[in-house]
JSON list of C-alpha atoms in Angstrom, two decimals:
[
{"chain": "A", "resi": 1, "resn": "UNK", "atom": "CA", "xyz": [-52.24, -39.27, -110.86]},
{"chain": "A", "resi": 2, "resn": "UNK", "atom": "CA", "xyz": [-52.48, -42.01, -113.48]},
{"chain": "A", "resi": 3, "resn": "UNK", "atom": "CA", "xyz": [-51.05, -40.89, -115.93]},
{"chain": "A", "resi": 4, "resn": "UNK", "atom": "CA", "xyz": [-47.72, -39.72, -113.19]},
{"chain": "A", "resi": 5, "resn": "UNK", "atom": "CA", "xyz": [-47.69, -43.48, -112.42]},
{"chain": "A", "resi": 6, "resn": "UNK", "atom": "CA", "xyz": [-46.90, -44.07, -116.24]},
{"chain": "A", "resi": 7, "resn": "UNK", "atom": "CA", "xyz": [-44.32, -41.87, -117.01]},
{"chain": "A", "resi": 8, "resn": "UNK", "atom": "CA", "xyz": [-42.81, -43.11, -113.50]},
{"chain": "A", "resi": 9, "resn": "UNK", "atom": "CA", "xyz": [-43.30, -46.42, -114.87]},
{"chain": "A", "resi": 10, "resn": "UNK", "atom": "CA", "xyz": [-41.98, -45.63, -118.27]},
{"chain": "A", "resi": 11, "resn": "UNK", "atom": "CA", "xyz": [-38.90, -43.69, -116.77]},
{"chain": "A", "resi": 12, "resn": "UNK", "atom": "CA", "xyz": [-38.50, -47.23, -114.32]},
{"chain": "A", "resi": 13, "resn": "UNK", "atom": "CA", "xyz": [-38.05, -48.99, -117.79]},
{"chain": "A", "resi": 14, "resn": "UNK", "atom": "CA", "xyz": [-35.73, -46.88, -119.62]},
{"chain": "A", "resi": 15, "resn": "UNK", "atom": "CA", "xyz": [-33.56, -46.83, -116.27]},
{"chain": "A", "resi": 16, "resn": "UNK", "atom": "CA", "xyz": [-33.54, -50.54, -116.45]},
{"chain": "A", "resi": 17, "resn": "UNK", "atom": "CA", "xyz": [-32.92, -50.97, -119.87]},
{"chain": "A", "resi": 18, "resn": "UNK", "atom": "CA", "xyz": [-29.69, -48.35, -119.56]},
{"chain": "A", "resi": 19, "resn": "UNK", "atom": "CA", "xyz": [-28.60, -49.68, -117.19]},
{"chain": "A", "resi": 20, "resn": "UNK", "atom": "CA", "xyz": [-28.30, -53.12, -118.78]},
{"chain": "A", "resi": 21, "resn": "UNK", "atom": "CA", "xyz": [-26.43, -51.12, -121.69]},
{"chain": "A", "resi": 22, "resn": "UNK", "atom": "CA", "xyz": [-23.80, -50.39, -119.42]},
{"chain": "A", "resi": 23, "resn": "UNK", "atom": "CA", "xyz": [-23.23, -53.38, -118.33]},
{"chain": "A", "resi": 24, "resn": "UNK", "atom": "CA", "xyz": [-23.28, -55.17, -121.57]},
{"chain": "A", "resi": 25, "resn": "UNK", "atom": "CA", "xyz": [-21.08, -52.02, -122.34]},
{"chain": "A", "resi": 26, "resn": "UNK", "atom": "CA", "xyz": [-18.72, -52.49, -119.28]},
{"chain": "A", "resi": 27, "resn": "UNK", "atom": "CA", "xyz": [-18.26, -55.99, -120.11]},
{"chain": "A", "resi": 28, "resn": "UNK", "atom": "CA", "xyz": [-17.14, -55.32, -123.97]},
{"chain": "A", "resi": 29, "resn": "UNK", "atom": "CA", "xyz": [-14.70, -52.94, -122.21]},
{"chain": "A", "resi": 30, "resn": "UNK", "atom": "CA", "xyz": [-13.37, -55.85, -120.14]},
{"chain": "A", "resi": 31, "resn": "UNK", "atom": "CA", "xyz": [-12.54, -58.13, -122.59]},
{"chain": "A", "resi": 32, "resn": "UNK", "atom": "CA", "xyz": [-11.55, -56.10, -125.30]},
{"chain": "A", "resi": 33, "resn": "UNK", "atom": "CA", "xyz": [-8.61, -54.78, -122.59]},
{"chain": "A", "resi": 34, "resn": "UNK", "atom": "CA", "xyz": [-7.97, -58.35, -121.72]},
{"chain": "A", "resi": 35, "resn": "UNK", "atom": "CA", "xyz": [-7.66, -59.13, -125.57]},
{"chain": "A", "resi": 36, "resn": "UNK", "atom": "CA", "xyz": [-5.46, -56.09, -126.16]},
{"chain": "A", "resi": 37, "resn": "UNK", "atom": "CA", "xyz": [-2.95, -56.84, -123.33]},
{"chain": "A", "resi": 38, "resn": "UNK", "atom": "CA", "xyz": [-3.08, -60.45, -124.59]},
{"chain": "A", "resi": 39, "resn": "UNK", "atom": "CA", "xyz": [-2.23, -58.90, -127.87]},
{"chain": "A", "resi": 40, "resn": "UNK", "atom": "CA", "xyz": [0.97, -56.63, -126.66]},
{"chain": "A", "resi": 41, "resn": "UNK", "atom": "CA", "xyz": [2.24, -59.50, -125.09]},
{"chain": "A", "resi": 42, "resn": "UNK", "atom": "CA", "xyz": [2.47, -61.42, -127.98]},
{"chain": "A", "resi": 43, "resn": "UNK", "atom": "CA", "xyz": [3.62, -58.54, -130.16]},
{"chain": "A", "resi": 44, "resn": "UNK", "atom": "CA", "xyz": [6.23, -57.86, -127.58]},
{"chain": "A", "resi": 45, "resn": "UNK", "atom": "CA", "xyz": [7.57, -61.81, -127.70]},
{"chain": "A", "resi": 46, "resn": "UNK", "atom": "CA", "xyz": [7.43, -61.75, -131.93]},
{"chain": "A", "resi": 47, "resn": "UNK", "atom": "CA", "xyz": [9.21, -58.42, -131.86]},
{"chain": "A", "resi": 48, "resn": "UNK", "atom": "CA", "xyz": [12.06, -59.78, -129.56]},
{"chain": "A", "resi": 49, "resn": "UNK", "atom": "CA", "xyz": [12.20, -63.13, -131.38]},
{"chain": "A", "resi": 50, "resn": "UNK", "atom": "CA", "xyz": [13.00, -61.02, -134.22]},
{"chain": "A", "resi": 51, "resn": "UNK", "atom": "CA", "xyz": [15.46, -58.88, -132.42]},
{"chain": "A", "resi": 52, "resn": "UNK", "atom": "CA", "xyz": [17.18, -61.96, -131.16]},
{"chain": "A", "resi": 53, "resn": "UNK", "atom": "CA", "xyz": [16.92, -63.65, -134.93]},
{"chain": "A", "resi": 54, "resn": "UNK", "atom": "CA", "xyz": [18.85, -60.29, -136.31]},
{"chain": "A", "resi": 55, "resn": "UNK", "atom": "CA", "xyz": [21.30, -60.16, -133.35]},
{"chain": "A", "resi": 56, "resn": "UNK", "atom": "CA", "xyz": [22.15, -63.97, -134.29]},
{"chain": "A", "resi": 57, "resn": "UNK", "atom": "CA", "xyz": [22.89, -62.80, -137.47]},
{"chain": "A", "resi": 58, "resn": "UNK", "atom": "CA", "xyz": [25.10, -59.93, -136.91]},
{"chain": "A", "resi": 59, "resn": "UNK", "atom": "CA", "xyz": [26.80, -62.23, -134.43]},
{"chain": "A", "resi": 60, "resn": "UNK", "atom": "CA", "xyz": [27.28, -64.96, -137.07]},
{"chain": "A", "resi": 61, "resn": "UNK", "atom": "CA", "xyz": [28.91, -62.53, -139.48]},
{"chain": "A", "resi": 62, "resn": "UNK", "atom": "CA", "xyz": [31.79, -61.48, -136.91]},
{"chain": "A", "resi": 63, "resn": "UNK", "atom": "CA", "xyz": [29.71, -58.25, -135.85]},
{"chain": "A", "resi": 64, "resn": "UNK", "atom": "CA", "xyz": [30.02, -57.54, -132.33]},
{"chain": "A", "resi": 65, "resn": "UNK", "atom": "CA", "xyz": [27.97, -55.63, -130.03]},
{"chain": "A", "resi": 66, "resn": "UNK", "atom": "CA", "xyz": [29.61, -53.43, -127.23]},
{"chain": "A", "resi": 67, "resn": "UNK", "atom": "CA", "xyz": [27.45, -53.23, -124.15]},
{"chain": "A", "resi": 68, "resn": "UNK", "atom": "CA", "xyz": [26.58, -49.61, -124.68]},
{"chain": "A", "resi": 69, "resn": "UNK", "atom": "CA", "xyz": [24.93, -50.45, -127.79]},
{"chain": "A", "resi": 70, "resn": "UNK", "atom": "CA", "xyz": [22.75, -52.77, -125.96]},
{"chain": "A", "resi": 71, "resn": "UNK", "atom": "CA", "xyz": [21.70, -50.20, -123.37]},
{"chain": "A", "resi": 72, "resn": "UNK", "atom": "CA", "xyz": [20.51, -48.23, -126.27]},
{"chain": "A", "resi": 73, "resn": "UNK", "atom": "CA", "xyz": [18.55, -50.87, -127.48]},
{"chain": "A", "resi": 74, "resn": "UNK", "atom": "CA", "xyz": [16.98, -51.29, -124.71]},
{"chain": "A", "resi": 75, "resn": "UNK", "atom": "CA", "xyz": [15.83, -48.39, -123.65]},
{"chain": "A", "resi": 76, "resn": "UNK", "atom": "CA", "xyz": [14.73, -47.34, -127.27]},
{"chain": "A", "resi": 77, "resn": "UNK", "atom": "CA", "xyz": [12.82, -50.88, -127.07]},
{"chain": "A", "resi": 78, "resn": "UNK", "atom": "CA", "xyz": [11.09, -49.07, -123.87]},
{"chain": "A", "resi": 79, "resn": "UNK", "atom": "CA", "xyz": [10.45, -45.76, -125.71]},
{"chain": "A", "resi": 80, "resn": "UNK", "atom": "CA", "xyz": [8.90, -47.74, -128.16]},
{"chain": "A", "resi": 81, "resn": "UNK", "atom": "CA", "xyz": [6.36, -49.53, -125.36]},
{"chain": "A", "resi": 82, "resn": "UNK", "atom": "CA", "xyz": [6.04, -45.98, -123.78]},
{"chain": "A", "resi": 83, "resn": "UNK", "atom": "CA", "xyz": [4.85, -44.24, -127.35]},
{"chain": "A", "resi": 84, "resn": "UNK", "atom": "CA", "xyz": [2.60, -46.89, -128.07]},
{"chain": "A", "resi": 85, "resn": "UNK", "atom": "CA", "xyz": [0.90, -46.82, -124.94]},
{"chain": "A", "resi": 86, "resn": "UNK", "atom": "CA", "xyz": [0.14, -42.99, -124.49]},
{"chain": "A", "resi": 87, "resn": "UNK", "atom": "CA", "xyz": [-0.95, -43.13, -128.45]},
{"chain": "A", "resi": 88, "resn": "UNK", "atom": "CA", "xyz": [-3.82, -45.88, -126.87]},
{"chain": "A", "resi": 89, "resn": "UNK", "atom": "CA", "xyz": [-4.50, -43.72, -124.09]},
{"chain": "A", "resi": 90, "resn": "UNK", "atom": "CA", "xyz": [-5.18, -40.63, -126.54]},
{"chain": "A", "resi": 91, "resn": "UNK", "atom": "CA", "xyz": [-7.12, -42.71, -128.53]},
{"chain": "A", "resi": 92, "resn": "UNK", "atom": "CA", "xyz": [-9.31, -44.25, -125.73]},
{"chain": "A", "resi": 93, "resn": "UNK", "atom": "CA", "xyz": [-10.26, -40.58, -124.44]},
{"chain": "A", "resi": 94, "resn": "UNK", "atom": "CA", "xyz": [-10.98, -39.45, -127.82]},
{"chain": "A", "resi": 95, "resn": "UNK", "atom": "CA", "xyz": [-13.15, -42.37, -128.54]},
{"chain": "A", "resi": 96, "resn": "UNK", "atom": "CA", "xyz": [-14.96, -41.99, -125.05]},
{"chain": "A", "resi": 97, "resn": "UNK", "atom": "CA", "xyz": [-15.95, -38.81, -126.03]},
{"chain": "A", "resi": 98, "resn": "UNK", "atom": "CA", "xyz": [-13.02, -35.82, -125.42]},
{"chain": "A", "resi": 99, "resn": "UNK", "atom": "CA", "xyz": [-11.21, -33.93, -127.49]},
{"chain": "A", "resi": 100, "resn": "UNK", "atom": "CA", "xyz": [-7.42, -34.54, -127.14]},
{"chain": "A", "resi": 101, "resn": "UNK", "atom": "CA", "xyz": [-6.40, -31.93, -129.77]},
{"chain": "A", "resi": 102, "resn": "UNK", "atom": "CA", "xyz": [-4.30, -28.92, -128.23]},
{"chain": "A", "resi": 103, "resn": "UNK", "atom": "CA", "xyz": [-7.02, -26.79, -129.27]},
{"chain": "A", "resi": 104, "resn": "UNK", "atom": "CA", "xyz": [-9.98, -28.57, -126.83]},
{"chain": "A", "resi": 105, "resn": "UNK", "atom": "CA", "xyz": [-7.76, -30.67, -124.62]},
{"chain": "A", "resi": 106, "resn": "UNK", "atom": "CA", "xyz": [-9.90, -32.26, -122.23]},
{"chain": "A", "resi": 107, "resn": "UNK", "atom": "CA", "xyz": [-13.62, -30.45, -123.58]},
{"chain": "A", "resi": 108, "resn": "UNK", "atom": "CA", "xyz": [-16.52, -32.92, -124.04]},
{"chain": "A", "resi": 109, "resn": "UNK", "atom": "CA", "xyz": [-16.66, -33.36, -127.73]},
{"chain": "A", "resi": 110, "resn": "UNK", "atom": "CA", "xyz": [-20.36, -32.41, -128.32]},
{"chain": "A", "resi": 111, "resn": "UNK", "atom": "CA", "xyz": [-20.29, -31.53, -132.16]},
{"chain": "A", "resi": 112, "resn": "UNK", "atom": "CA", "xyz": [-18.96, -35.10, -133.53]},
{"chain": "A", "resi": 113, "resn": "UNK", "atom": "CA", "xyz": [-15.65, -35.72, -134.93]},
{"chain": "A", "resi": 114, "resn": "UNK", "atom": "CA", "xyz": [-13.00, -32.77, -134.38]},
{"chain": "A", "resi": 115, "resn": "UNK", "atom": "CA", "xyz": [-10.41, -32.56, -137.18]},
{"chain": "A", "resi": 116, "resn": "UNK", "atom": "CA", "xyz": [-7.85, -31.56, -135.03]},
{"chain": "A", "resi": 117, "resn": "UNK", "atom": "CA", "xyz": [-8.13, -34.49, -132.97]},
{"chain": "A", "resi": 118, "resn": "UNK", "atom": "CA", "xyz": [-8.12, -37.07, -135.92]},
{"chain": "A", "resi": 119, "resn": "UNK", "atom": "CA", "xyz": [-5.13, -35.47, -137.87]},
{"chain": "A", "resi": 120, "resn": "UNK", "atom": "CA", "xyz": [-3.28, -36.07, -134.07]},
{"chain": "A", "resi": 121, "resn": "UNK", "atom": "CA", "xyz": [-4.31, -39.38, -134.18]},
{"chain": "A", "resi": 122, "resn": "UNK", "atom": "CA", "xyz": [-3.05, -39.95, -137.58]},
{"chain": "A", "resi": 123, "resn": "UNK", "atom": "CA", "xyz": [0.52, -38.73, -136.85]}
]
């Protein structure tokens, strides 16, 4: 009965202690997201400073934009935002722990790093 009382109380203790990883863990996870919409933002406001700078220019040298041209821009500026965000996603599932490969979609990685998935990743 003893020595049930010390595994109970050693199991009671490893609990606690993993427990405290994931929240340590959970809060990483929170500000990293905070930091990496913080980060889009700005990368979003540099990138259309930038447009606007080249735009000026064009304008300045008697170039003239039609409206259609500007709905392109637009919506390729979206595309843009849209790509970038479903590359994150991939790469947040494959580093918490799934294969996103079209080999294992979805599977638990188990066996470490797939190649499949990291030659995706660096397309």
């Amino acid at each position: 009965m003893d020595e049930l009382d010390k595994r109970v109380g050693l199991f009671h203790a490893e609990l606690r202690e993993l427990k405290q990883k994931v929240k340590e863990l959970l809060e990483e996870n929170k500000r990293l997201s905070i930091e990496n919409h913080q980060l889009r933002q700005v990368f979003k406001r540099e990138t259309s400073s930038e447009r606007e700078a080249v735009l000026a220019t064009q304008a300045g040298a008697g170039t003239k934009e039609t409206k259609p041209d500007l709905v392109r821009e637009e919506s390729f500026e979206e595309a843009i935002v849209a790509v970038g965000e479903g590359h994150d996603n991939l790469t947040r599932l494959y580093h918490e722990g799934f294969h996103i490969c079209n080999v294992y979609y979805g599977h638990l990685r188990t066996e470490g790093d797939c190649l499949f998935c990291l030659s995706f990743l660096n397309k």
